Coordinates of C-alpha atoms and ligand atoms in Angstrom, one line a residue:
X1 CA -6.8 2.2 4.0
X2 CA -7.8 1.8 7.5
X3 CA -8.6 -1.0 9.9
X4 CA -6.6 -3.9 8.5
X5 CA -5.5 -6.8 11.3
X6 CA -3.7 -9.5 9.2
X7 CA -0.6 -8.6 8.1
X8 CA 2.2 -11.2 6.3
X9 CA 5.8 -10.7 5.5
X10 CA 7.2 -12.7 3.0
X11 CA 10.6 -12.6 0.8
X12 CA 13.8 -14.6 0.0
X13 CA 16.0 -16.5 2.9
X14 CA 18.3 -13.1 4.0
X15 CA 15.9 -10.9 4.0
X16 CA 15.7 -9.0 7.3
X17 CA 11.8 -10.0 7.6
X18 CA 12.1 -11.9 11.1
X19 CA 14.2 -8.7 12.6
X20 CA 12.2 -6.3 10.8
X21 CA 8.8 -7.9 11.9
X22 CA 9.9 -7.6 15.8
X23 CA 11.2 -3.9 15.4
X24 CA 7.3 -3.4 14.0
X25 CA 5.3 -5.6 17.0
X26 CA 7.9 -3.4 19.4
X27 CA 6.6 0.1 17.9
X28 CA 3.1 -1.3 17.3
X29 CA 3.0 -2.5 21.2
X30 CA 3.9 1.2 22.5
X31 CA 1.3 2.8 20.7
X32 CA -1.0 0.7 22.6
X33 CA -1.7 -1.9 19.8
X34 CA -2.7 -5.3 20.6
X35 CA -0.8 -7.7 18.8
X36 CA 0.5 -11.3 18.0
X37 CA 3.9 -11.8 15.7
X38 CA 3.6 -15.9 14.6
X39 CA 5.2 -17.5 12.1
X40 CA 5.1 -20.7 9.3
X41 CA 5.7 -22.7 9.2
X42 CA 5.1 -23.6 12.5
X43 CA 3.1 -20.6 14.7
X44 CA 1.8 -23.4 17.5
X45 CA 2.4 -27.0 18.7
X46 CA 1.4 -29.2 16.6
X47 CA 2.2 -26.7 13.2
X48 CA 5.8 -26.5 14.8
X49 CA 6.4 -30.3 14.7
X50 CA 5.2 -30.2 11.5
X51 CA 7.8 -27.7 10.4
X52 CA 10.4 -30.1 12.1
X53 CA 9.8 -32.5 9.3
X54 CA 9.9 -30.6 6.3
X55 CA 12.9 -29.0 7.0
X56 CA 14.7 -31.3 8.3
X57 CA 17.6 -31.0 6.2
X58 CA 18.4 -35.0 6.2
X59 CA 14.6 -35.3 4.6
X60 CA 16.6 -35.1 1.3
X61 CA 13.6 -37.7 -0.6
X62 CA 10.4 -35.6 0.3
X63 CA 7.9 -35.3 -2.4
X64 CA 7.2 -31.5 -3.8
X65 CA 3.5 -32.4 -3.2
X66 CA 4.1 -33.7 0.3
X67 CA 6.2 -31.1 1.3
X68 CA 3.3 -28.7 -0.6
X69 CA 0.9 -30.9 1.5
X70 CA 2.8 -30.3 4.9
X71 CA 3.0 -26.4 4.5
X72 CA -0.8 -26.7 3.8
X73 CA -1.5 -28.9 6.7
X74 CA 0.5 -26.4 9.4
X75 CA -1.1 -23.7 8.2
X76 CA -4.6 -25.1 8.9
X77 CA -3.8 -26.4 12.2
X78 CA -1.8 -22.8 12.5
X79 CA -5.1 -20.7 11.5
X80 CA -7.8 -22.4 13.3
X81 CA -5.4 -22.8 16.7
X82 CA -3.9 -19.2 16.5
X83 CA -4.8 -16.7 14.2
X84 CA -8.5 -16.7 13.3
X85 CA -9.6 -16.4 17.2
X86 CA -6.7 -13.3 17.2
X87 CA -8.5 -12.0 14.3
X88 CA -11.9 -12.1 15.8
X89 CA -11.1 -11.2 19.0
X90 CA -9.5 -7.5 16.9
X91 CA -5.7 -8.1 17.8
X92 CA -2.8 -7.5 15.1
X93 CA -1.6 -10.3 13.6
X94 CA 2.4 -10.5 12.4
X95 CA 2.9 -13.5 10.7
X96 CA 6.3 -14.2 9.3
X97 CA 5.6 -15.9 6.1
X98 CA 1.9 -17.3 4.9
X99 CA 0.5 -18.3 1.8
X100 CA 2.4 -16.4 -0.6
X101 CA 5.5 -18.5 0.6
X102 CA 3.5 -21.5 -0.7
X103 CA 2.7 -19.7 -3.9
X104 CA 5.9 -18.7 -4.7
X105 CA 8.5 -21.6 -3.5
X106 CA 5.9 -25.1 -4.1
X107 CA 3.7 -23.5 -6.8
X108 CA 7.0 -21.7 -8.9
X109 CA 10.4 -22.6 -6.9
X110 CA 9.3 -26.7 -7.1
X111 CA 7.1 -26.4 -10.2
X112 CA 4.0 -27.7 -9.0
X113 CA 1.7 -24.6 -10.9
X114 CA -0.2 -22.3 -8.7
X115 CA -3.2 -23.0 -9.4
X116 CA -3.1 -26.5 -7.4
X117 CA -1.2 -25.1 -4.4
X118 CA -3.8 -22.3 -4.2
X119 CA -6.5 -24.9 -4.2
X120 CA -4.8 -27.1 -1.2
X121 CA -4.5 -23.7 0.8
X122 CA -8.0 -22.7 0.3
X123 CA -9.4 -26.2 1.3
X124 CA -7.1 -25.3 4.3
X125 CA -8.2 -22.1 5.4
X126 CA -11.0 -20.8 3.4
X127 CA -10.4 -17.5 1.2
X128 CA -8.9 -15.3 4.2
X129 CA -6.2 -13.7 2.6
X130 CA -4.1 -11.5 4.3
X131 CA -5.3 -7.5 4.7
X132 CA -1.8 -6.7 3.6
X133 CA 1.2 -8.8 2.6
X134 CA 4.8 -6.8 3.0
X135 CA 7.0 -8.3 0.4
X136 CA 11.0 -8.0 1.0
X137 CA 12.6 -7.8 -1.7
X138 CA 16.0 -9.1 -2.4
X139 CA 18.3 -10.5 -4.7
X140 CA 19.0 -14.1 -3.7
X141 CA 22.8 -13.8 -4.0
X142 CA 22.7 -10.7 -1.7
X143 CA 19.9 -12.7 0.5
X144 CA 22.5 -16.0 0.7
X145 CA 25.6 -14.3 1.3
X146 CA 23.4 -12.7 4.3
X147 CA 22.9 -16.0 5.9
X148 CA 25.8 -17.6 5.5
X149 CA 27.3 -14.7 7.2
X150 CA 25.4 -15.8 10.3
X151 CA 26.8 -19.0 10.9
X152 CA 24.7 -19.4 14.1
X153 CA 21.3 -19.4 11.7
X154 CA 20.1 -22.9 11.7
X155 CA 20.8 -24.2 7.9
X156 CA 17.5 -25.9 6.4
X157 CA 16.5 -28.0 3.3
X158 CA 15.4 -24.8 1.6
X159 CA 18.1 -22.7 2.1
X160 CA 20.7 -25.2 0.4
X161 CA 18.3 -25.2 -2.6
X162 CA 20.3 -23.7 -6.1
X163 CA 20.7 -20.3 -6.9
X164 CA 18.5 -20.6 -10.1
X165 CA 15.4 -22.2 -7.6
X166 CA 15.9 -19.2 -5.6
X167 CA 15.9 -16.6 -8.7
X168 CA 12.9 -18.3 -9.7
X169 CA 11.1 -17.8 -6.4
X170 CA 12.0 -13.9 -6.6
X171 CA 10.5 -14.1 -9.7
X172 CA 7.2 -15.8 -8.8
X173 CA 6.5 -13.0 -5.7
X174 CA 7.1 -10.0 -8.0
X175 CA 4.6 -11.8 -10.4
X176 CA 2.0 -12.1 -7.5
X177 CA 2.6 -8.9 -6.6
X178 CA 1.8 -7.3 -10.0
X179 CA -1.3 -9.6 -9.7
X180 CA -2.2 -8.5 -6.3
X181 CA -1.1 -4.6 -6.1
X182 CA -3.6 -3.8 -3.7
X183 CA -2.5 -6.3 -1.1
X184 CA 1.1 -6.5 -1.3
X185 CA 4.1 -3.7 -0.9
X186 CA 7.4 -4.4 -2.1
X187 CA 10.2 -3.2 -0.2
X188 CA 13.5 -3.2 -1.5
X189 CA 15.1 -5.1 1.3
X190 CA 18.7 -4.3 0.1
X191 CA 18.9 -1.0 2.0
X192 CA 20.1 -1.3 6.3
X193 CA 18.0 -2.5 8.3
X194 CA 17.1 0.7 9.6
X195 CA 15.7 1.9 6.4
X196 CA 13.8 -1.1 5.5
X197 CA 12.2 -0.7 9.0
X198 CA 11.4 2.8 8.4
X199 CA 9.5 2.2 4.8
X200 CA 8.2 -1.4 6.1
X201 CA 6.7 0.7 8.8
X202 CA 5.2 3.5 6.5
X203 CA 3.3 1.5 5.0
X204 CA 2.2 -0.3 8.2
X205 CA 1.1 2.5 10.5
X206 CA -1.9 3.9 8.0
X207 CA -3.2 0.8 7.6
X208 CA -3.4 0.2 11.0
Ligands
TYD301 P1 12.7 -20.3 8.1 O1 13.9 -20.7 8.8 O2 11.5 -19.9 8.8 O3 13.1 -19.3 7.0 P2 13.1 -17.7 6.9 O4 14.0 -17.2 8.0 O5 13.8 -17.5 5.5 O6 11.7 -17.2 6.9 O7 12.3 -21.5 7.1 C1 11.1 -21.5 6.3 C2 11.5 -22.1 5.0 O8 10.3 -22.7 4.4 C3 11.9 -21.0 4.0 O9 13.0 -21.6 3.2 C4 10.7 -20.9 3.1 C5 10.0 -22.2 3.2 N1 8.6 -22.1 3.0 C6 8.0 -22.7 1.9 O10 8.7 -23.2 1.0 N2 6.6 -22.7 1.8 C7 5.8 -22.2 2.7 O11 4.6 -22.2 2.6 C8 6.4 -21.6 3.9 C9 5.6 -21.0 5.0 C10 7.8 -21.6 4.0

């Protein structure tokens, strides 16, 4: 397990993925690592403004395919602009949320099958898959009482989606992570955040 550059993190709203990706660039960056943390959606201009309209929480009639469309559509722009030159110039790349998220919340959470979600994402960036996918795992209750705790978070249209869409959404990464053992790690992400940092970055530093 050596020599891997693309690394995701995905999970539930609550998580501790954001926090827990910076505490990993931090480390990775003084042991000399080159390395870019991004995110989706959003991750550069043009992606960002996308991400503007879909969760735009007043954007209460968007279609599931259009909002399936829109992830798809910043992730291109976000791959081309950002993380394929990254990749082939040999940096680290942390991005907070890819694919999977589209897998998982359009394909499952909004019912549109994976099967057609997968195929927009591969007309929008090929078959690169991430080396390794770090999945945080959490129970949504836990995961929404976390947020609402932090009043400051900004609130968007998924966040104030049911409990049941985002139990079904937990459900849908364990499944791809059965389906995929050998690129994603589950982490139970109800421990502190210190712990979850310490086993996200068990796993991170020998693949590195
Ligand atoms: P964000 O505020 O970045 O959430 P978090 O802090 O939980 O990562 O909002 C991203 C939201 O978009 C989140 O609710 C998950 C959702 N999402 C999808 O539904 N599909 C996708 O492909 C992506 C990238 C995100």
């Amino acid at each position: 397990m050596t020599n891997k550059l693309f690394f995701t993190f995905e999970g539930p709203e609550g998580a501790g993925k954001t926090t827990v990706l910076k505490m990993v660039v931090s480390k990775l960056q003084e042991e000399g690592k080159e390395v870019i943390a991004t995110r989706e959606p959003g991750g550069s201009v043009i992606a960002e403004e996308i991400r503007q309209v879909i969760l735009n929480p007043a954007h209460t009639e968007m279609d599931a395919k259009t909002e399936a469309l829109l992830y798809a559509a910043a992730r291109s722009q976000h791959f081309v602009e950002k993380i394929e030159p990254a990749l082939k110039q040999g940096k680290l790349v942390l991005c907070d949320r890819f694919i999977d998220s589209s897998l998982a919340y359009q394909g499952i959470g909004r019912g549109l099958g994976i099967e057609g979600v997968k195929s927009i994402n591969e007309f929008a960036i090929g078959q690169r898959m991430p080396d390794m996918t770090i999945l945080f795992d959490l129970d949504p209750k836990i995961g929404l009482a976390r947020i609402n705790a932090h009043k400051n978070r900004e609130i968007n249209r998924l966040d104030v989606e049911s409990l049941a869409f985002h139990q079904k959404v937990r459900e849908a990464y364990l499944k791809l992570a059965e389906e995929f053992p050998e690129r994603i790690y589950v982490i139970d992400a109800s421990q502190s955040l210190e712990e979850v940092f310490q086993n996200v970055w068990k796993v991170l530093k020998n693949a590195v």
